[in-house]
Coordinates of C-alpha atoms in Angstrom, one line a residue:
Chain A
M1 CA 0.0 0.0 0.0
L2 CA 1.3 3.4 -1.0
A3 CA 0.8 6.6 1.0
I4 CA 1.8 8.7 -1.9
E5 CA 1.9 7.7 -5.5
T6 CA 2.5 10.0 -8.4
Q7 CA 2.4 8.9 -12.0
H8 CA 4.2 10.7 -14.8
L9 CA 4.2 13.9 -12.8
S10 CA 5.8 16.8 -14.8
H11 CA 5.8 20.5 -14.1
R12 CA 7.0 23.5 -16.1
F13 CA 7.4 27.0 -14.8
A14 CA 8.5 28.3 -18.2
R15 CA 7.7 27.1 -21.6
D16 CA 9.8 24.0 -22.5
V17 CA 11.8 24.2 -19.3
Y18 CA 10.8 21.3 -17.1
A19 CA 11.2 21.7 -13.3
L20 CA 10.0 18.1 -12.9
E21 CA 9.9 15.5 -15.6
N22 CA 8.0 12.2 -15.3
I23 CA 8.3 11.7 -11.6
N24 CA 6.8 8.4 -10.4
L25 CA 7.0 8.7 -6.7
A26 CA 6.0 5.7 -4.6
V27 CA 6.0 6.3 -0.8
P28 CA 5.0 3.1 1.1
R29 CA 2.7 3.5 4.0
G30 CA 4.5 3.4 7.3
S31 CA 7.8 4.3 5.8
I32 CA 10.2 7.2 6.4
Y33 CA 10.9 8.2 2.8
G34 CA 13.9 10.4 2.3
F35 CA 13.6 12.7 -0.7
L36 CA 17.1 13.7 -1.5
G37 CA 18.6 16.1 -4.0
P38 CA 20.7 19.2 -4.2
N39 CA 19.2 22.7 -4.1
G40 CA 17.1 23.4 -7.2
A41 CA 16.7 19.7 -8.0
G42 CA 12.9 19.9 -7.8
K43 CA 12.2 18.6 -4.2
T44 CA 10.2 21.5 -3.0
T45 CA 8.3 21.8 -6.4
T46 CA 7.3 18.1 -6.0
L47 CA 6.2 18.7 -2.4
R48 CA 4.2 21.8 -3.4
L49 CA 2.5 19.7 -6.1
L50 CA 1.7 17.0 -3.6
L51 CA 0.0 19.6 -1.3
G52 CA -1.9 21.3 -4.2
L53 CA 0.1 24.5 -3.7
L54 CA 0.9 24.3 -7.4
P55 CA -1.7 23.2 -10.0
T56 CA -1.0 19.7 -11.5
Q57 CA -0.1 20.2 -15.2
T58 CA 0.7 16.7 -16.2
G59 CA 0.4 13.4 -14.4
T60 CA -1.6 12.2 -11.4
I61 CA -1.2 12.4 -7.7
H62 CA -2.8 9.9 -5.2
V63 CA -2.3 10.5 -1.5
L64 CA -3.6 8.1 1.1
G65 CA -5.4 6.2 -1.6
E66 CA -7.3 9.2 -2.9
S67 CA -6.9 11.4 -5.9
M68 CA -5.6 14.8 -5.1
T69 CA -7.8 16.5 -7.7
R70 CA -11.0 14.8 -6.5
N71 CA -10.6 15.2 -2.7
R72 CA -8.0 17.8 -1.9
A73 CA -9.5 19.1 1.3
G74 CA -10.2 15.6 2.6
I75 CA -6.6 14.6 1.9
L76 CA -5.1 17.8 3.4
D77 CA -7.1 17.1 6.6
R78 CA -4.9 14.0 7.1
I79 CA -1.5 15.5 6.2
G80 CA 0.8 17.5 8.4
S81 CA 3.1 19.6 6.3
S82 CA 5.9 22.1 6.5
I83 CA 7.3 23.5 3.3
E84 CA 10.6 25.5 3.1
T85 CA 11.0 28.0 5.9
P86 CA 8.7 27.6 8.9
S87 CA 5.3 29.3 8.4
L88 CA 4.6 31.0 11.7
Y89 CA 2.8 34.1 12.8
G90 CA 5.7 36.1 14.3
H91 CA 3.4 38.4 16.3
L92 CA 1.8 35.5 18.1
T93 CA 3.1 33.2 20.8
A94 CA 3.7 29.5 20.3
V95 CA 0.4 28.7 22.0
E96 CA -1.4 31.3 19.9
N97 CA 0.1 29.9 16.7
L98 CA -1.0 26.4 17.7
R99 CA -4.5 27.6 18.8
F100 CA -4.9 29.0 15.3
W101 CA -4.2 25.6 13.7
Q102 CA -6.0 23.7 16.4
K103 CA -9.2 25.5 15.3
I104 CA -8.4 25.0 11.6
Y105 CA -7.9 21.3 12.1
R106 CA -10.7 21.1 14.7
C107 CA -8.7 18.9 17.1
E108 CA -8.8 18.8 20.9
P109 CA -7.3 21.9 22.7
R110 CA -5.3 19.5 24.9
R111 CA -3.1 18.7 21.9
I112 CA -1.5 22.2 22.2
P113 CA 0.5 21.5 25.4
E114 CA 1.1 17.9 24.2
V115 CA 2.8 18.8 21.0
L116 CA 4.7 21.7 22.6
E117 CA 6.0 19.2 25.1
I118 CA 6.9 16.8 22.3
V119 CA 9.0 19.4 20.5
G120 CA 10.5 20.8 23.7
L121 CA 8.8 24.2 23.5
G122 CA 6.6 23.8 26.6
D123 CA 8.2 26.7 28.4
T124 CA 8.2 29.5 25.8
G125 CA 5.4 31.4 27.6
K126 CA 4.6 34.8 26.2
K127 CA 7.6 34.9 23.9
L128 CA 6.5 35.8 20.4
A129 CA 7.4 33.4 17.6
G130 CA 9.1 36.2 15.8
A131 CA 11.7 36.3 18.6
F132 CA 12.4 32.5 18.3
S133 CA 15.7 31.2 17.0
L134 CA 15.5 29.3 13.7
G135 CA 15.7 26.1 15.6
M136 CA 12.8 27.0 17.8
R137 CA 10.8 28.1 14.7
Q138 CA 11.5 24.7 13.1
R139 CA 10.3 22.9 16.2
L140 CA 7.2 25.0 16.3
A141 CA 6.5 24.3 12.6
I142 CA 6.8 20.6 13.4
A143 CA 4.5 20.9 16.4
I144 CA 1.9 22.4 14.0
T145 CA 2.2 19.5 11.7
L146 CA 1.7 17.1 14.6
L147 CA -1.3 18.9 16.1
H148 CA -4.0 16.8 14.4
D149 CA -2.1 13.6 14.7
P150 CA -2.0 13.0 10.9
P151 CA -1.1 9.6 9.4
L152 CA 1.2 11.4 6.9
L153 CA 3.8 14.1 7.4
I154 CA 5.4 16.0 4.5
L155 CA 8.4 17.9 5.8
D156 CA 10.7 20.0 3.6
E157 CA 14.2 20.3 5.2
P158 CA 12.9 20.0 8.8
T159 CA 16.4 20.1 10.3
N160 CA 17.5 23.2 8.5
G161 CA 19.0 25.6 11.0
L162 CA 19.0 23.2 13.9
D163 CA 22.1 22.7 16.0
P164 CA 23.5 19.1 16.3
H165 CA 21.5 18.5 19.5
G166 CA 18.3 19.8 17.8
I167 CA 18.9 17.6 14.8
I168 CA 19.2 14.5 17.0
E169 CA 16.0 15.4 18.8
I170 CA 14.0 15.9 15.6
R171 CA 15.4 12.7 14.2
D172 CA 14.5 10.8 17.3
L173 CA 11.0 12.4 17.3
L174 CA 10.4 11.4 13.7
L175 CA 11.6 7.8 14.4
R176 CA 9.3 7.7 17.4
L177 CA 6.3 8.9 15.5
N178 CA 7.0 6.4 12.8
R179 CA 7.5 3.5 15.2
D180 CA 4.8 4.2 17.7
H181 CA 2.1 5.7 15.6
G182 CA 2.9 4.2 12.2
T183 CA 3.1 7.8 10.8
T184 CA 4.4 7.8 7.2
I185 CA 7.0 10.6 6.8
L186 CA 8.1 12.1 3.5
L187 CA 11.2 14.0 4.3
S188 CA 13.2 16.2 1.9
S189 CA 16.7 17.2 2.6
H190 CA 20.0 17.9 1.1
L191 CA 21.7 16.9 4.4
L192 CA 22.7 13.5 3.1
S193 CA 23.8 12.1 6.5
E194 CA 20.4 12.9 8.0
I195 CA 18.5 11.1 5.2
E196 CA 20.7 8.1 5.6
R197 CA 20.3 7.7 9.3
I198 CA 16.5 7.7 9.6
T199 CA 15.0 6.7 6.3
T200 CA 13.6 3.3 5.3
H201 CA 13.1 4.4 1.7
L202 CA 14.8 6.8 -0.6
G203 CA 14.2 8.9 -3.6
I204 CA 17.0 10.7 -5.3
I205 CA 16.1 13.6 -7.5
H206 CA 18.4 15.7 -9.7
R207 CA 17.5 18.3 -12.3
G208 CA 13.8 17.4 -12.1
K209 CA 14.4 13.7 -12.7
L210 CA 14.1 10.8 -10.2
L211 CA 17.5 9.0 -10.4
F212 CA 16.9 6.4 -7.8
Q213 CA 13.9 5.1 -5.8
G214 CA 13.8 2.1 -3.5
D215 CA 14.3 0.9 0.0
V216 CA 17.5 1.4 1.8
S217 CA 18.5 -2.3 1.3
E218 CA 18.4 -1.7 -2.4
L219 CA 20.7 1.2 -2.0
N220 CA 23.0 -0.8 0.2
T221 CA 23.2 -3.4 -2.6
L222 CA 24.1 -0.6 -4.9
K223 CA 26.7 0.5 -2.4
G224 CA 27.9 -3.0 -2.0
Q225 CA 28.7 -3.3 -5.7
Q226 CA 30.9 -0.3 -5.5
S227 CA 34.5 -1.1 -4.7
V228 CA 37.0 -3.1 -2.7
A229 CA 40.1 -1.6 -1.0
M230 CA 43.2 -3.6 -0.1
R231 CA 46.7 -3.2 1.1
T232 CA 49.5 -5.3 -0.4
N233 CA 53.3 -5.4 -0.7
R234 CA 53.4 -5.4 -4.5
V235 CA 50.9 -2.9 -5.8
G236 CA 52.2 -2.9 -9.4
D237 CA 52.0 -6.7 -9.8
A238 CA 48.5 -6.8 -8.2
Q239 CA 47.4 -4.1 -10.5
A240 CA 48.6 -6.1 -13.5
I241 CA 46.7 -9.1 -12.4
A242 CA 43.6 -6.9 -11.9
R243 CA 43.9 -5.6 -15.5
R244 CA 44.1 -9.2 -16.8
L245 CA 40.8 -9.9 -15.0
N246 CA 39.3 -6.8 -16.5
L247 CA 39.0 -5.0 -13.2
E248 CA 39.2 -1.2 -13.0
T249 CA 41.8 -0.2 -10.4
I250 CA 43.2 2.9 -8.7
A251 CA 46.7 2.4 -7.1
E252 CA 47.9 4.5 -4.2
D253 CA 51.3 3.8 -2.5
R254 CA 50.7 0.4 -0.9
A255 CA 46.9 0.4 -1.4
L256 CA 44.9 -0.7 -4.3
N257 CA 41.2 0.1 -5.0
L258 CA 39.1 -2.1 -7.2
K259 CA 36.1 -0.2 -8.6
N260 CA 32.7 -1.9 -9.3
C261 CA 34.0 -5.2 -8.0
A262 CA 31.4 -7.9 -7.3
D263 CA 32.0 -10.6 -4.6
A264 CA 32.9 -13.3 -7.2
Q265 CA 35.4 -11.0 -8.9
T266 CA 37.0 -10.2 -5.6
A267 CA 37.3 -13.9 -4.7
A268 CA 38.9 -14.7 -8.1
F269 CA 41.3 -11.8 -7.8
L270 CA 42.4 -12.9 -4.3
R271 CA 43.0 -16.4 -5.6
E272 CA 45.3 -15.0 -8.4
L273 CA 47.2 -12.9 -5.9
A274 CA 47.8 -16.0 -3.7
L275 CA 49.0 -18.0 -6.7
A276 CA 51.4 -15.1 -7.5
H277 CA 52.7 -15.1 -3.9
I278 CA 51.6 -11.5 -3.4
D279 CA 51.1 -10.7 0.2
V280 CA 47.7 -9.1 1.1
Y281 CA 47.6 -7.3 4.5
E282 CA 44.0 -6.1 4.4
V283 CA 40.9 -6.5 2.2
R284 CA 37.7 -4.6 2.9
R285 CA 34.5 -3.7 1.1
E286 CA 34.5 0.1 0.8
R287 CA 31.7 1.5 2.9
L288 CA 30.6 4.2 0.5
D289 CA 28.4 6.8 2.1
L290 CA 25.3 8.0 0.5
E291 CA 27.0 11.1 -0.7
T292 CA 29.3 9.1 -2.9
V293 CA 26.4 7.1 -4.3
F294 CA 24.5 10.3 -4.8
L295 CA 27.4 11.9 -6.6
D296 CA 27.9 8.8 -8.7
L297 CA 24.2 8.8 -9.7
V298 CA 24.3 12.5 -10.5
G299 CA 27.5 12.1 -12.4
A300 CA 26.1 9.2 -14.5
Q301 CA 23.0 11.3 -15.3
A302 CA 25.1 14.3 -16.3
Chain B
M1 CA -17.5 25.4 3.8
I2 CA -20.2 27.0 6.0
S3 CA -19.6 24.7 8.9
Q4 CA -15.9 25.8 9.1
L5 CA -16.6 29.5 8.6
P6 CA -17.2 30.5 12.3
S7 CA -14.0 28.8 13.5
V8 CA -12.0 30.3 10.6
I9 CA -13.4 33.8 11.3
A10 CA -12.4 33.3 15.0
V11 CA -8.8 32.4 14.0
E12 CA -8.6 35.2 11.5
W13 CA -9.6 37.6 14.3
L14 CA -7.0 36.0 16.6
K15 CA -4.4 36.7 13.9
R16 CA -4.9 40.5 14.0
K17 CA -3.9 40.4 17.7
R18 CA -0.9 42.8 18.2
C19 CA -1.4 44.0 14.6
P20 CA -1.4 47.9 14.4
A21 CA -4.6 47.8 12.3
L22 CA -6.9 48.3 15.2
W23 CA -4.9 51.1 16.7
L24 CA -4.8 52.8 13.3
V25 CA -8.5 52.5 13.0
L26 CA -9.1 53.9 16.5
L27 CA -6.7 56.8 16.0
A28 CA -8.0 57.7 12.6
A29 CA -11.6 57.6 13.8
C30 CA -10.9 60.0 16.7
F31 CA -8.6 62.3 14.6
V32 CA -11.2 64.8 13.4
P33 CA -13.4 64.7 16.5
A34 CA -10.3 65.3 18.6
I35 CA -9.5 68.4 16.6
V36 CA -13.1 69.6 16.9
L37 CA -13.0 69.1 20.6
A38 CA -9.7 70.9 21.0
A39 CA -11.2 73.9 19.1
R40 CA -14.3 73.9 21.2
L41 CA -12.4 73.8 24.5
R42 CA -10.7 77.1 23.6
P43 CA -12.0 79.7 26.0
S44 CA -13.0 82.0 23.1
T45 CA -15.4 79.5 21.7
P46 CA -19.1 80.5 22.2
L47 CA -20.0 77.1 23.6
A48 CA -23.3 78.2 25.1
A49 CA -24.7 79.4 21.7
I50 CA -23.3 76.3 19.9
H51 CA -24.9 73.9 22.5
A52 CA -28.2 75.7 22.2
S53 CA -28.5 75.3 18.5
T54 CA -31.4 73.2 17.2
K55 CA -29.1 71.9 14.4
Y56 CA -26.3 71.1 16.8
W57 CA -26.0 67.4 16.0
Q58 CA -26.3 67.7 12.2
S59 CA -23.6 70.4 12.3
L60 CA -21.3 68.4 14.6
W61 CA -21.8 65.3 12.3
N62 CA -20.9 67.3 9.2
T63 CA -17.9 68.9 10.7
S64 CA -16.6 65.5 11.9
W65 CA -17.3 63.6 8.8
E66 CA -16.2 66.1 6.1
A67 CA -12.5 65.3 6.1
T68 CA -13.2 61.8 7.3
A69 CA -15.5 60.7 4.4
I70 CA -13.3 62.4 1.7
L71 CA -9.8 61.8 3.1
I72 CA -9.4 59.7 6.2
L73 CA -11.7 56.7 5.7
P74 CA -10.5 55.8 2.2
L75 CA -6.9 56.0 3.4
V76 CA -7.8 53.9 6.5
I77 CA -9.4 51.3 4.3
M78 CA -6.4 51.1 2.0
L79 CA -3.9 50.8 4.9
V80 CA -5.9 48.4 6.9
A81 CA -6.5 46.1 3.9
S82 CA -2.7 46.0 3.3
L83 CA -1.9 45.6 7.0
L84 CA -4.2 42.6 7.4
A85 CA -3.1 40.9 4.1
Q86 CA 0.6 41.5 5.0
I87 CA 0.2 39.3 8.1
E88 CA 0.3 36.3 5.7
F89 CA 2.9 37.7 3.2
R90 CA 5.3 38.9 5.9
N91 CA 5.1 35.7 7.9
N92 CA 5.3 33.5 4.7
T93 CA 2.2 31.7 5.9
W94 CA 0.1 31.6 2.7
K95 CA 1.5 28.2 1.8
Q96 CA 0.6 26.7 5.2
L97 CA -2.9 28.2 5.0
N98 CA -3.3 26.9 1.5
A99 CA -2.1 23.5 2.4
S100 CA -4.8 23.2 5.1
P101 CA -8.1 21.6 4.5
V102 CA -10.0 24.9 4.6
P103 CA -11.4 25.8 1.1
A104 CA -10.2 29.0 -0.5
A105 CA -13.8 30.4 -0.4
T106 CA -13.9 30.0 3.4
V107 CA -10.5 31.7 3.9
W108 CA -11.4 34.5 1.6
L109 CA -14.8 35.1 3.2
A110 CA -13.4 34.9 6.7
K111 CA -10.7 37.4 5.9
L112 CA -13.3 39.7 4.3
I113 CA -15.6 39.5 7.4
V114 CA -12.7 40.3 9.7
F115 CA -11.7 43.2 7.5
L116 CA -15.3 44.5 7.5
A117 CA -15.4 44.1 11.3
V118 CA -12.4 46.3 11.7
I119 CA -13.9 48.9 9.4
L120 CA -17.1 48.6 11.4
L121 CA -15.0 49.4 14.5
F122 CA -14.0 52.6 12.8
F123 CA -17.7 53.6 12.5
I124 CA -18.4 52.7 16.1
A125 CA -15.3 54.6 17.3
I126 CA -16.1 57.8 15.3
N127 CA -19.7 57.8 16.5
A128 CA -18.5 57.4 20.1
A129 CA -15.9 60.1 19.5
I130 CA -18.6 62.5 18.1
V131 CA -20.8 61.9 21.2
G132 CA -17.7 62.5 23.3
V133 CA -17.0 65.8 21.6
A134 CA -20.6 66.9 22.4
F135 CA -20.5 66.1 26.0
M136 CA -16.9 66.8 27.0
P137 CA -17.1 70.7 27.1
S138 CA -19.9 70.4 29.6
V139 CA -17.8 68.1 31.7
V140 CA -14.7 70.4 31.5
Y141 CA -16.6 73.7 32.0
S142 CA -19.3 73.4 34.7
N143 CA -21.0 76.6 33.4
V144 CA -21.6 75.1 30.0
A145 CA -24.9 73.2 29.6
F146 CA -25.1 69.9 27.7
P147 CA -26.4 70.3 24.1
S148 CA -30.1 71.0 24.3
A149 CA -31.1 69.0 21.2
P150 CA -31.6 65.3 21.9
L151 CA -29.0 62.9 20.6
P152 CA -30.3 61.7 17.2
W153 CA -29.3 58.0 17.4
Q154 CA -31.4 57.2 14.3
M155 CA -29.6 59.8 12.1
F156 CA -26.2 58.6 13.4
F157 CA -27.2 55.0 12.6
E158 CA -28.6 55.7 9.1
H159 CA -25.7 57.9 8.0
S160 CA -23.2 55.3 9.3
V161 CA -24.9 52.5 7.4
N162 CA -25.1 54.6 4.2
Y163 CA -21.4 55.5 4.4
M164 CA -20.5 51.9 5.1
F165 CA -22.3 50.7 2.0
S166 CA -20.9 53.6 -0.1
A167 CA -17.4 52.5 1.0
L168 CA -18.0 48.9 -0.2
P169 CA -16.3 49.4 -3.6
I170 CA -13.2 50.8 -1.9
V171 CA -13.3 48.0 0.7
L172 CA -13.7 45.2 -1.8
L173 CA -11.2 46.4 -4.4
Q174 CA -8.5 47.2 -1.7
F175 CA -9.2 43.8 -0.1
S176 CA -8.8 42.0 -3.4
L177 CA -5.7 43.9 -4.4
S178 CA -4.0 43.4 -1.0
L179 CA -4.5 39.6 -1.2
L180 CA -3.1 39.5 -4.8
F181 CA 0.0 41.5 -4.5
R182 CA 2.8 40.6 -2.1
N183 CA 4.2 44.1 -2.4
F184 CA 1.8 46.3 -0.5
V185 CA 2.9 49.4 -2.3
V186 CA 1.1 48.1 -5.5
S187 CA -2.3 47.9 -3.9
I188 CA -2.0 51.2 -2.1
A189 CA -0.7 52.9 -5.3
I190 CA -3.6 51.6 -7.4
G191 CA -6.1 52.5 -4.7
G192 CA -4.5 55.9 -4.2
A193 CA -4.6 56.7 -7.9
I194 CA -8.3 55.8 -8.2
W195 CA -9.0 57.8 -5.0
I196 CA -7.2 60.9 -6.2
L197 CA -8.9 60.7 -9.6
S198 CA -12.3 60.3 -7.9
I199 CA -11.7 63.4 -5.7
G200 CA -10.5 65.4 -8.6
A201 CA -13.6 64.5 -10.7
L202 CA -16.2 65.2 -8.0
S203 CA -17.8 68.0 -10.0
W204 CA -18.1 65.7 -13.1
E205 CA -21.7 64.5 -13.8
H206 CA -20.5 60.9 -14.3
V207 CA -18.1 60.9 -11.4
Y208 CA -20.1 57.9 -10.0
L209 CA -18.3 55.8 -12.6
L210 CA -15.2 56.1 -10.4
P211 CA -15.8 53.6 -7.6
Y212 CA -13.9 55.5 -4.9
S213 CA -16.2 58.6 -5.4
H214 CA -19.3 57.1 -3.8
L215 CA -18.3 57.6 -0.2
P216 CA -17.5 61.3 -0.6
L217 CA -20.6 61.8 -2.8
D218 CA -22.8 60.2 -0.1
Y219 CA -21.4 62.6 2.5
L220 CA -21.7 65.6 0.2
I221 CA -25.3 64.8 -0.7
G222 CA -26.2 64.1 2.9
A223 CA -24.6 67.4 4.0
G224 CA -26.6 69.3 1.3
S225 CA -23.5 70.3 -0.7
M226 CA -24.6 68.2 -3.7
S227 CA -27.9 66.9 -5.0
K228 CA -28.8 63.4 -6.2
R229 CA -30.6 65.0 -9.1
Q230 CA -27.4 66.2 -10.7
F231 CA -26.4 62.6 -11.6
P232 CA -28.1 60.7 -14.4
M233 CA -28.4 57.5 -12.4
E234 CA -28.8 56.3 -8.9
I235 CA -25.3 56.2 -7.2
G236 CA -26.4 53.3 -5.0
V237 CA -26.9 51.1 -8.1
A238 CA -23.3 51.9 -9.2
T239 CA -22.1 51.1 -5.7
Y240 CA -23.7 47.7 -5.6
A241 CA -22.6 46.9 -9.1
Y242 CA -19.0 47.8 -8.3
A243 CA -19.1 45.9 -5.1
A244 CA -20.4 42.8 -6.8
I245 CA -17.8 43.0 -9.6
F246 CA -14.9 43.6 -7.2
A247 CA -16.1 40.8 -4.9
T248 CA -16.5 38.3 -7.7
V249 CA -13.3 39.1 -9.7
G250 CA -11.4 39.4 -6.4
F251 CA -12.5 36.0 -5.2
L252 CA -11.9 34.3 -8.5
A253 CA -8.4 35.8 -8.8
F254 CA -7.7 34.6 -5.2
K255 CA -9.0 31.1 -5.8
Y256 CA -7.3 30.5 -9.1
R257 CA -4.0 32.2 -8.7
S258 CA -1.3 29.9 -10.0
D259 CA 1.1 30.1 -7.0
R260 CA -0.5 29.5 -3.6
G261 CA 2.7 29.8 -1.6

């Protein structure tokens, strides 16, 4: 079951210039879906389309099993969203901001202190939201999204401007919501480390095109196929053997790196090294981080 | 839509908390009456004769409303419309509001009702201020009697209602422009230009075609400075026509604008 499904979603701001091209987003229910891409990749445009803030030009959008064009208000009633910078009334206090949305979403007034406590803003008193730090504003924006206990959260860069402690808190909060309430979370970010740590599924977008979509294990497989690093006493000889086996290598001092080397190729290479009496001190599968994978995907697309 | 309207009006009203719009309205409403009061409290003013006049209230009303109807109220409407709309633009909250389950029609209507309520406050404040001007001299000077003519509540009410309806084209156009343009200077500049044109053309027989002329015309006709007969059509018809056009076009432009935040 998908919480969000788009089919052939495209959007143009100017004639013939596509901000999004044929985006087929599939966000499973109960997942934390990381929507990753550099600035200007089309993340916010996609999220704005999902929320009906931009008119759908091409393609279809289904959210929580319903068509966005047919039941926009009904769908939005079940979504908590925060797009780009926090949308807060700076001349109102945190409680007054929440009271505003509590009436809009027609939820219980008791939710106001509850969500303030959840995001750690329970003691802001009469301080106006305009005087909040960016981190506090982000937390209040998240509190607003949680107010009506929605089954789906759409958060655009929610850890922007937060200090490391704040980032950890928000990350824990999102994990807790997902685990305890089954809340589906669509999370956009360009902070690659953040996406990697909490998401179960990933979508990587670049220049309006979805380059990768799948669960984290698929990405791990992709990572696993990347490279093998080893230390040896005869780098030159080892490199010659690698070339004979059609393996792409990078040699550095006493280290050799085999690019795009599958498990079977690694085993065959090691057997050859042993037969040639080449000493191997260390062999390890390179733990490529998401940033490297992302850059590889972007590079391949370019 | 209707079921949500009361709660959306309530939150729209909450939003104008700590917004200078209310203070602006109260100060503007009391501006001319305060000047009149200051003039009357001068020792040289023949208060006894003024207070004994049978046309005391009509005269006080005209004095208080002349500059208000022609100058102050149109300006207040333009500024308040911008101040209220800027709450959303300044705080970057349109996107959050438009991503909520409240239909655009409800948001638009709730905002209009709150705007009208603030303008209504202007009328209440100026009426109270005019009554205050009448009674204050007798409070300050014990030898001055209260105005002998009874307070004409009905005249105050009827004139106020008339002026409020005459101001509807200004209210609805400024409201619509303020919601459309992020830059408040645009809406104030457009409104200001129409208003200056309207004031400049007051002696023209077809001045009613300028939507911002209706409020000054209503005052001038009520004060006896102009006659209804000098215009080839009923001004009220033009007022309602403009109000209907501005409301319809304004709402459609708000509902179908391409970028909602």
